[in-house]
């Protein structure tokens, strides 16, 4: 337990829904360790951290942007938010700053705060993808980051080799998520049943279509996903399609699927999403965290992505051999990836068809998913392990 009799004052920034959940879990764990049972908060976050008492400085959805063109368009607002957040944190004089995801924003704030409050411990929860591009960022972070809390098991070796800050793997929230566990159990039951019969995997197989969590991604990917779904339905007439999305994206998705030639169910709640993950036979997904969700749940999948026009010329800066996190964790090409001009509906439809049968490809992918799950397991929930590191830093810096 942290012994400071006054409330622990924490500055915290999260710019994505996943980071908001991580932050909320950590805040709750830190509060439970306080003599006062309270953590005083300042920063940026969403609904989950608001439930823990954070009054966000602005709507954190302003930070949920991807692509150079989107960043350029939102640059004046981003710069204003950086100044606003930096000033609020410096004025609050917290005991620690924790930044989660959204590095284009949160790291700029951290640099500015470090200059004005040089003794303030700064922790980065969720390591920037230095293993994918701009690897020099690892060493640069040592100037303003004291410790990294990693959610991916392969990052410790890479960040150390690149000369980055100390790093602790604390596990991924998905691994201990109860909804994920339920989906895993159901998929294991279906997997066992599938081995006892021939093709197809189920009489009316379900294909999930997951075009991303941002408007730009959806608009770039859904037209090709629609054509892939059409061709798959021509080859397997009993396939069903479902798009689990977010409430704020429902209008965009419905507008983009108006002219689909196959029926598609659109759902928006978390319960409906996890029910779909427990029943799905295959998925076509935008590259991102959802691939990790699918692999942990045990849903064979294909990854696709299209960069915006301004980002394409910078593809040469990407040094990673894959963009799919399960591939990184397994250390071999477990999930097929189709990027930019290689997002070809006919090719994708045929690959999905193979994964919808009890094929070698399907069995090898599911076996690989078992390896990913084993590599990510930890003894305790991520929030507990992260709070251990935070408490240790506070003690060493005399702020506990």
PDB file of N, CA and C in Angstrom, residues 153-224:
ATOM      1  N   UNK A 153       4.662  -9.291 -25.517  1.00  0.00           N
ATOM      2  CA  UNK A 153       5.799 -10.017 -24.939  1.00  0.00           C
ATOM      3  C   UNK A 153       7.116  -9.896 -25.702  1.00  0.00           C
ATOM      4  N   UNK A 154       7.073  -9.498 -26.962  1.00  0.00           N
ATOM      5  CA  UNK A 154       8.306  -9.433 -27.745  1.00  0.00           C
ATOM      6  C   UNK A 154       9.020  -8.087 -27.636  1.00  0.00           C
ATOM      7  N   UNK A 155       8.400  -7.106 -26.964  1.00  0.00           N
ATOM      8  CA  UNK A 155       8.947  -5.751 -26.986  1.00  0.00           C
ATOM      9  C   UNK A 155      10.172  -5.564 -26.092  1.00  0.00           C
ATOM     10  N   UNK A 156      10.277  -6.314 -25.005  1.00  0.00           N
ATOM     11  CA  UNK A 156      11.369  -6.101 -24.052  1.00  0.00           C
ATOM     12  C   UNK A 156      12.732  -6.252 -24.719  1.00  0.00           C
ATOM     13  N   UNK A 157      12.907  -7.310 -25.483  1.00  0.00           N
ATOM     14  CA  UNK A 157      14.196  -7.555 -26.136  1.00  0.00           C
ATOM     15  C   UNK A 157      14.493  -6.476 -27.164  1.00  0.00           C
ATOM     16  N   UNK A 158      13.500  -6.064 -27.927  1.00  0.00           N
ATOM     17  CA  UNK A 158      13.703  -5.082 -28.991  1.00  0.00           C
ATOM     18  C   UNK A 158      14.049  -3.714 -28.423  1.00  0.00           C
ATOM     19  N   UNK A 159      13.281  -3.260 -27.437  1.00  0.00           N
ATOM     20  CA  UNK A 159      13.524  -1.933 -26.857  1.00  0.00           C
ATOM     21  C   UNK A 159      14.883  -1.885 -26.167  1.00  0.00           C
ATOM     22  N   UNK A 160      15.267  -2.964 -25.499  1.00  0.00           N
ATOM     23  CA  UNK A 160      16.581  -3.028 -24.862  1.00  0.00           C
ATOM     24  C   UNK A 160      17.683  -2.949 -25.911  1.00  0.00           C
ATOM     25  N   UNK A 161      17.527  -3.680 -26.995  1.00  0.00           N
ATOM     26  CA  UNK A 161      18.540  -3.688 -28.063  1.00  0.00           C
ATOM     27  C   UNK A 161      18.664  -2.307 -28.709  1.00  0.00           C
ATOM     28  N   UNK A 162      17.554  -1.574 -28.771  1.00  0.00           N
ATOM     29  CA  UNK A 162      17.550  -0.252 -29.396  1.00  0.00           C
ATOM     30  C   UNK A 162      17.986   0.859 -28.442  1.00  0.00           C
ATOM     31  N   UNK A 163      18.283   0.498 -27.196  1.00  0.00           N
ATOM     32  CA  UNK A 163      18.737   1.494 -26.231  1.00  0.00           C
ATOM     33  C   UNK A 163      17.634   2.326 -25.626  1.00  0.00           C
ATOM     34  N   UNK A 164      16.440   1.750 -25.506  1.00  0.00           N
ATOM     35  CA  UNK A 164      15.304   2.477 -24.965  1.00  0.00           C
ATOM     36  C   UNK A 164      15.249   2.446 -23.447  1.00  0.00           C
ATOM     37  N   UNK A 165      14.203   3.031 -22.865  1.00  0.00           N
ATOM     38  CA  UNK A 165      14.041   3.070 -21.409  1.00  0.00           C
ATOM     39  C   UNK A 165      13.821   1.667 -20.832  1.00  0.00           C
ATOM     40  N   UNK A 166      13.957   1.510 -19.515  1.00  0.00           N
ATOM     41  CA  UNK A 166      13.622   0.230 -18.880  1.00  0.00           C
ATOM     42  C   UNK A 166      12.184  -0.150 -19.214  1.00  0.00           C
ATOM     43  N   UNK A 167      11.937  -1.427 -19.405  1.00  0.00           N
ATOM     44  CA  UNK A 167      10.616  -1.888 -19.840  1.00  0.00           C
ATOM     45  C   UNK A 167      10.209  -3.124 -19.059  1.00  0.00           C
ATOM     46  N   UNK A 168       8.947  -3.180 -18.661  1.00  0.00           N
ATOM     47  CA  UNK A 168       8.390  -4.343 -17.988  1.00  0.00           C
ATOM     48  C   UNK A 168       7.159  -4.825 -18.743  1.00  0.00           C
ATOM     49  N   UNK A 169       7.152  -6.106 -19.093  1.00  0.00           N
ATOM     50  CA  UNK A 169       5.957  -6.688 -19.716  1.00  0.00           C
ATOM     51  C   UNK A 169       4.940  -6.986 -18.620  1.00  0.00           C
ATOM     52  N   UNK A 170       3.788  -6.320 -18.679  1.00  0.00           N
ATOM     53  CA  UNK A 170       2.775  -6.485 -17.634  1.00  0.00           C
ATOM     54  C   UNK A 170       1.569  -7.297 -18.115  1.00  0.00           C
ATOM     55  N   UNK A 171       1.604  -7.733 -19.364  1.00  0.00           N
ATOM     56  CA  UNK A 171       0.491  -8.511 -19.895  1.00  0.00           C
ATOM     57  C   UNK A 171      -0.518  -7.646 -20.619  1.00  0.00           C
ATOM     58  N   UNK A 172      -1.386  -8.304 -21.353  1.00  0.00           N
ATOM     59  CA  UNK A 172      -2.398  -7.613 -22.151  1.00  0.00           C
ATOM     60  C   UNK A 172      -3.765  -7.787 -21.512  1.00  0.00           C
ATOM     61  N   UNK A 173      -4.534  -6.717 -21.476  1.00  0.00           N
ATOM     62  CA  UNK A 173      -5.857  -6.748 -20.851  1.00  0.00           C
ATOM     63  C   UNK A 173      -6.756  -7.823 -21.457  1.00  0.00           C
ATOM     64  N   UNK A 174      -6.608  -8.080 -22.747  1.00  0.00           N
ATOM     65  CA  UNK A 174      -7.456  -9.062 -23.408  1.00  0.00           C
ATOM     66  C   UNK A 174      -7.290 -10.464 -22.827  1.00  0.00           C
ATOM     67  N   UNK A 175      -6.078 -10.782 -22.377  1.00  0.00           N
ATOM     68  CA  UNK A 175      -5.803 -12.137 -21.904  1.00  0.00           C
ATOM     69  C   UNK A 175      -6.629 -12.471 -20.663  1.00  0.00           C
ATOM     70  N   UNK A 176      -6.912 -11.472 -19.827  1.00  0.00           N
ATOM     71  CA  UNK A 176      -7.671 -11.723 -18.600  1.00  0.00           C
ATOM     72  C   UNK A 176      -9.124 -11.257 -18.698  1.00  0.00           C
ATOM     73  N   UNK A 177      -9.550 -10.831 -19.885  1.00  0.00           N
ATOM     74  CA  UNK A 177     -10.909 -10.335 -20.076  1.00  0.00           C
ATOM     75  C   UNK A 177     -11.923 -11.483 -20.035  1.00  0.00           C
ATOM     76  N   UNK A 178     -12.972 -11.333 -19.249  1.00  0.00           N
ATOM     77  CA  UNK A 178     -13.950 -12.410 -19.074  1.00  0.00           C
ATOM     78  C   UNK A 178     -14.737 -12.685 -20.358  1.00  0.00           C
ATOM     79  N   UNK A 179     -15.056 -11.655 -21.105  1.00  0.00           N
ATOM     80  CA  UNK A 179     -15.753 -11.857 -22.378  1.00  0.00           C
ATOM     81  C   UNK A 179     -14.885 -12.631 -23.350  1.00  0.00           C
ATOM     82  N   UNK A 180     -13.579 -12.329 -23.331  1.00  0.00           N
ATOM     83  CA  UNK A 180     -12.642 -13.080 -24.169  1.00  0.00           C
ATOM     84  C   UNK A 180     -12.597 -14.538 -23.745  1.00  0.00           C
ATOM     85  N   UNK A 181     -12.550 -14.790 -22.443  1.00  0.00           N
ATOM     86  CA  UNK A 181     -12.519 -16.173 -21.959  1.00  0.00           C
ATOM     87  C   UNK A 181     -13.747 -16.949 -22.421  1.00  0.00           C
ATOM     88  N   UNK A 182     -14.918 -16.307 -22.367  1.00  0.00           N
ATOM     89  CA  UNK A 182     -16.146 -16.965 -22.802  1.00  0.00           C
ATOM     90  C   UNK A 182     -16.088 -17.301 -24.291  1.00  0.00           C
ATOM     91  N   UNK A 183     -15.574 -16.359 -25.091  1.00  0.00           N
ATOM     92  CA  UNK A 183     -15.447 -16.610 -26.533  1.00  0.00           C
ATOM     93  C   UNK A 183     -14.450 -17.735 -26.806  1.00  0.00           C
ATOM     94  N   UNK A 184     -13.334 -17.735 -26.085  1.00  0.00           N
ATOM     95  CA  UNK A 184     -12.338 -18.800 -26.238  1.00  0.00           C
ATOM     96  C   UNK A 184     -12.946 -20.165 -25.952  1.00  0.00           C
ATOM     97  N   UNK A 185     -13.699 -20.267 -24.855  1.00  0.00           N
ATOM     98  CA  UNK A 185     -14.298 -21.550 -24.465  1.00  0.00           C
ATOM     99  C   UNK A 185     -15.262 -22.042 -25.533  1.00  0.00           C
ATOM    100  N   UNK A 186     -16.094 -21.141 -26.027  1.00  0.00           N
ATOM    101  CA  UNK A 186     -17.063 -21.528 -27.052  1.00  0.00           C
ATOM    102  C   UNK A 186     -16.356 -21.945 -28.336  1.00  0.00           C
ATOM    103  N   UNK A 187     -15.319 -21.226 -28.719  1.00  0.00           N
ATOM    104  CA  UNK A 187     -14.593 -21.578 -29.934  1.00  0.00           C
ATOM    105  C   UNK A 187     -13.872 -22.919 -29.783  1.00  0.00           C
ATOM    106  N   UNK A 188     -13.364 -23.224 -28.585  1.00  0.00           N
ATOM    107  CA  UNK A 188     -12.726 -24.529 -28.372  1.00  0.00           C
ATOM    108  C   UNK A 188     -13.737 -25.660 -28.539  1.00  0.00           C
ATOM    109  N   UNK A 189     -14.962 -25.437 -28.036  1.00  0.00           N
ATOM    110  CA  UNK A 189     -16.019 -26.445 -28.200  1.00  0.00           C
ATOM    111  C   UNK A 189     -16.343 -26.648 -29.676  1.00  0.00           C
ATOM    112  N   UNK A 190     -16.450 -25.563 -30.411  1.00  0.00           N
ATOM    113  CA  UNK A 190     -16.777 -25.641 -31.832  1.00  0.00           C
ATOM    114  C   UNK A 190     -15.639 -26.288 -32.613  1.00  0.00           C
ATOM    115  N   UNK A 191     -14.404 -26.013 -32.192  1.00  0.00           N
ATOM    116  CA  UNK A 191     -13.235 -26.584 -32.849  1.00  0.00           C
ATOM    117  C   UNK A 191     -13.209 -28.104 -32.693  1.00  0.00           C
ATOM    118  N   UNK A 192     -13.529 -28.559 -31.490  1.00  0.00           N
ATOM    119  CA  UNK A 192     -13.559 -30.007 -31.243  1.00  0.00           C
ATOM    120  C   UNK A 192     -14.644 -30.674 -32.069  1.00  0.00           C
ATOM    121  N   UNK A 193     -15.811 -30.021 -32.136  1.00  0.00           N
ATOM    122  CA  UNK A 193     -16.917 -30.586 -32.903  1.00  0.00           C
ATOM    123  C   UNK A 193     -16.595 -30.622 -34.388  1.00  0.00           C
ATOM    124  N   UNK A 194     -15.860 -29.604 -34.874  1.00  0.00           N
ATOM    125  CA  UNK A 194     -15.539 -29.522 -36.304  1.00  0.00           C
ATOM    126  C   UNK A 194     -14.620 -30.650 -36.738  1.00  0.00           C
ATOM    127  N   UNK A 195     -13.760 -31.103 -35.834  1.00  0.00           N
ATOM    128  CA  UNK A 195     -12.826 -32.169 -36.187  1.00  0.00           C
ATOM    129  C   UNK A 195     -13.543 -33.503 -36.447  1.00  0.00           C
ATOM    130  N   UNK A 196     -14.752 -33.605 -35.945  1.00  0.00           N
ATOM    131  CA  UNK A 196     -15.486 -34.858 -36.063  1.00  0.00           C
ATOM    132  C   UNK A 196     -16.305 -34.949 -37.343  1.00  0.00           C
ATOM    133  N   UNK A 197     -16.293 -33.892 -38.153  1.00  0.00           N
ATOM    134  CA  UNK A 197     -17.047 -33.948 -39.402  1.00  0.00           C
ATOM    135  C   UNK A 197     -16.254 -33.304 -40.527  1.00  0.00           C
ATOM    136  N   UNK A 198     -16.739 -33.461 -41.750  1.00  0.00           N
ATOM    137  CA  UNK A 198     -16.056 -32.913 -42.913  1.00  0.00           C
ATOM    138  C   UNK A 198     -16.488 -31.472 -43.157  1.00  0.00           C
ATOM    139  N   UNK A 199     -16.015 -30.912 -44.317  1.00  0.00           N
ATOM    140  CA  UNK A 199     -16.350 -29.544 -44.687  1.00  0.00           C
ATOM    141  C   UNK A 199     -17.860 -29.364 -44.821  1.00  0.00           C
ATOM    142  N   UNK A 200     -18.329 -28.114 -44.675  1.00  0.00           N
ATOM    143  CA  UNK A 200     -17.649 -26.946 -44.147  1.00  0.00           C
ATOM    144  C   UNK A 200     -17.623 -26.971 -42.635  1.00  0.00           C
ATOM    145  N   UNK A 201     -17.054 -25.929 -42.030  1.00  0.00           N
ATOM    146  CA  UNK A 201     -16.918 -25.888 -40.580  1.00  0.00           C
ATOM    147  C   UNK A 201     -18.289 -25.906 -39.914  1.00  0.00           C
ATOM    148  N   UNK A 202     -19.244 -25.177 -40.439  1.00  0.00           N
ATOM    149  CA  UNK A 202     -20.610 -25.222 -39.933  1.00  0.00           C
ATOM    150  C   UNK A 202     -21.572 -25.141 -41.118  1.00  0.00           C
ATOM    151  N   UNK A 203     -22.815 -25.505 -40.886  1.00  0.00           N
ATOM    152  CA  UNK A 203     -23.780 -25.537 -41.982  1.00  0.00           C
ATOM    153  C   UNK A 203     -24.066 -24.144 -42.542  1.00  0.00           C
ATOM    154  N   UNK A 204     -24.091 -23.161 -41.683  1.00  0.00           N
ATOM    155  CA  UNK A 204     -24.295 -21.761 -42.104  1.00  0.00           C
ATOM    156  C   UNK A 204     -23.186 -20.907 -41.511  1.00  0.00           C
ATOM    157  N   UNK A 205     -21.987 -21.013 -42.085  1.00  0.00           N
ATOM    158  CA  UNK A 205     -20.825 -20.346 -41.485  1.00  0.00           C
ATOM    159  C   UNK A 205     -20.989 -18.835 -41.406  1.00  0.00           C
ATOM    160  N   UNK A 206     -20.395 -18.277 -40.333  1.00  0.00           N
ATOM    161  CA  UNK A 206     -20.463 -16.839 -40.094  1.00  0.00           C
ATOM    162  C   UNK A 206     -19.113 -16.199 -40.379  1.00  0.00           C
ATOM    163  N   UNK A 207     -19.122 -15.215 -41.263  1.00  0.00           N
ATOM    164  CA  UNK A 207     -17.923 -14.446 -41.593  1.00  0.00           C
ATOM    165  C   UNK A 207     -18.070 -13.046 -41.000  1.00  0.00           C
ATOM    166  N   UNK A 208     -17.176 -12.696 -40.100  1.00  0.00           N
ATOM    167  CA  UNK A 208     -17.170 -11.348 -39.550  1.00  0.00           C
ATOM    168  C   UNK A 208     -16.410 -10.418 -40.485  1.00  0.00           C
ATOM    169  N   UNK A 209     -16.925  -9.219 -40.655  1.00  0.00           N
ATOM    170  CA  UNK A 209     -16.270  -8.189 -41.454  1.00  0.00           C
ATOM    171  C   UNK A 209     -15.956  -7.037 -40.503  1.00  0.00           C
ATOM    172  N   UNK A 210     -14.681  -6.736 -40.342  1.00  0.00           N
ATOM    173  CA  UNK A 210     -14.236  -5.758 -39.350  1.00  0.00           C
ATOM    174  C   UNK A 210     -13.367  -4.707 -40.047  1.00  0.00           C
ATOM    175  N   UNK A 211     -13.977  -3.625 -40.531  1.00  0.00           N
ATOM    176  CA  UNK A 211     -13.265  -2.665 -41.378  1.00  0.00           C
ATOM    177  C   UNK A 211     -12.513  -1.566 -40.636  1.00  0.00           C
ATOM    178  N   UNK A 212     -12.399  -1.663 -39.310  1.00  0.00           N
ATOM    179  CA  UNK A 212     -11.640  -0.672 -38.567  1.00  0.00           C
ATOM    180  C   UNK A 212     -12.506   0.153 -37.638  1.00  0.00           C
ATOM    181  N   UNK A 213     -11.852   0.971 -36.840  1.00  0.00           N
ATOM    182  CA  UNK A 213     -12.561   1.764 -35.833  1.00  0.00           C
ATOM    183  C   UNK A 213     -12.504   3.262 -36.122  1.00  0.00           C
ATOM    184  N   UNK A 214     -12.124   3.609 -37.349  1.00  0.00           N
ATOM    185  CA  UNK A 214     -12.050   5.014 -37.733  1.00  0.00           C
ATOM    186  C   UNK A 214     -12.732   5.207 -39.080  1.00  0.00           C
ATOM    187  N   UNK A 215     -13.321   6.374 -39.258  1.00  0.00           N
ATOM    188  CA  UNK A 215     -14.077   6.642 -40.483  1.00  0.00           C
ATOM    189  C   UNK A 215     -13.240   6.462 -41.738  1.00  0.00           C
ATOM    190  N   UNK A 216     -11.974   6.948 -41.690  1.00  0.00           N
ATOM    191  CA  UNK A 216     -11.119   6.837 -42.868  1.00  0.00           C
ATOM    192  C   UNK A 216     -10.845   5.396 -43.248  1.00  0.00           C
ATOM    193  N   UNK A 217     -10.560   4.565 -42.255  1.00  0.00           N
ATOM    194  CA  UNK A 217     -10.312   3.145 -42.518  1.00  0.00           C
ATOM    195  C   UNK A 217     -11.535   2.492 -43.153  1.00  0.00           C
ATOM    196  N   UNK A 218     -12.688   2.778 -42.593  1.00  0.00           N
ATOM    197  CA  UNK A 218     -13.926   2.166 -43.083  1.00  0.00           C
ATOM    198  C   UNK A 218     -14.184   2.551 -44.539  1.00  0.00           C
ATOM    199  N   UNK A 219     -14.020   3.814 -44.840  1.00  0.00           N
ATOM    200  CA  UNK A 219     -14.286   4.281 -46.209  1.00  0.00           C
ATOM    201  C   UNK A 219     -13.294   3.708 -47.210  1.00  0.00           C
ATOM    202  N   UNK A 220     -12.048   3.479 -46.774  1.00  0.00           N
ATOM    203  CA  UNK A 220     -11.042   2.928 -47.693  1.00  0.00           C
ATOM    204  C   UNK A 220     -11.206   1.427 -47.894  1.00  0.00           C
ATOM    205  N   UNK A 221     -11.670   0.713 -46.856  1.00  0.00           N
ATOM    206  CA  UNK A 221     -11.671  -0.751 -46.912  1.00  0.00           C
ATOM    207  C   UNK A 221     -13.017  -1.379 -47.287  1.00  0.00           C
ATOM    208  N   UNK A 222     -14.124  -0.785 -46.863  1.00  0.00           N
ATOM    209  CA  UNK A 222     -15.410  -1.463 -47.050  1.00  0.00           C
ATOM    210  C   UNK A 222     -15.783  -1.740 -48.509  1.00  0.00           C
ATOM    211  N   UNK A 223     -15.461  -0.882 -49.475  1.00  0.00           N
ATOM    212  CA  UNK A 223     -15.796  -1.228 -50.864  1.00  0.00           C
ATOM    213  C   UNK A 223     -15.148  -2.538 -51.326  1.00  0.00           C
ATOM    214  N   UNK A 224     -13.878  -2.736 -50.993  1.00  0.00           N
ATOM    215  CA  UNK A 224     -13.216  -3.995 -51.363  1.00  0.00           C
ATOM    216  C   UNK A 224     -13.721  -5.162 -50.516  1.00  0.00           C
TER     217      UNK A 224
END
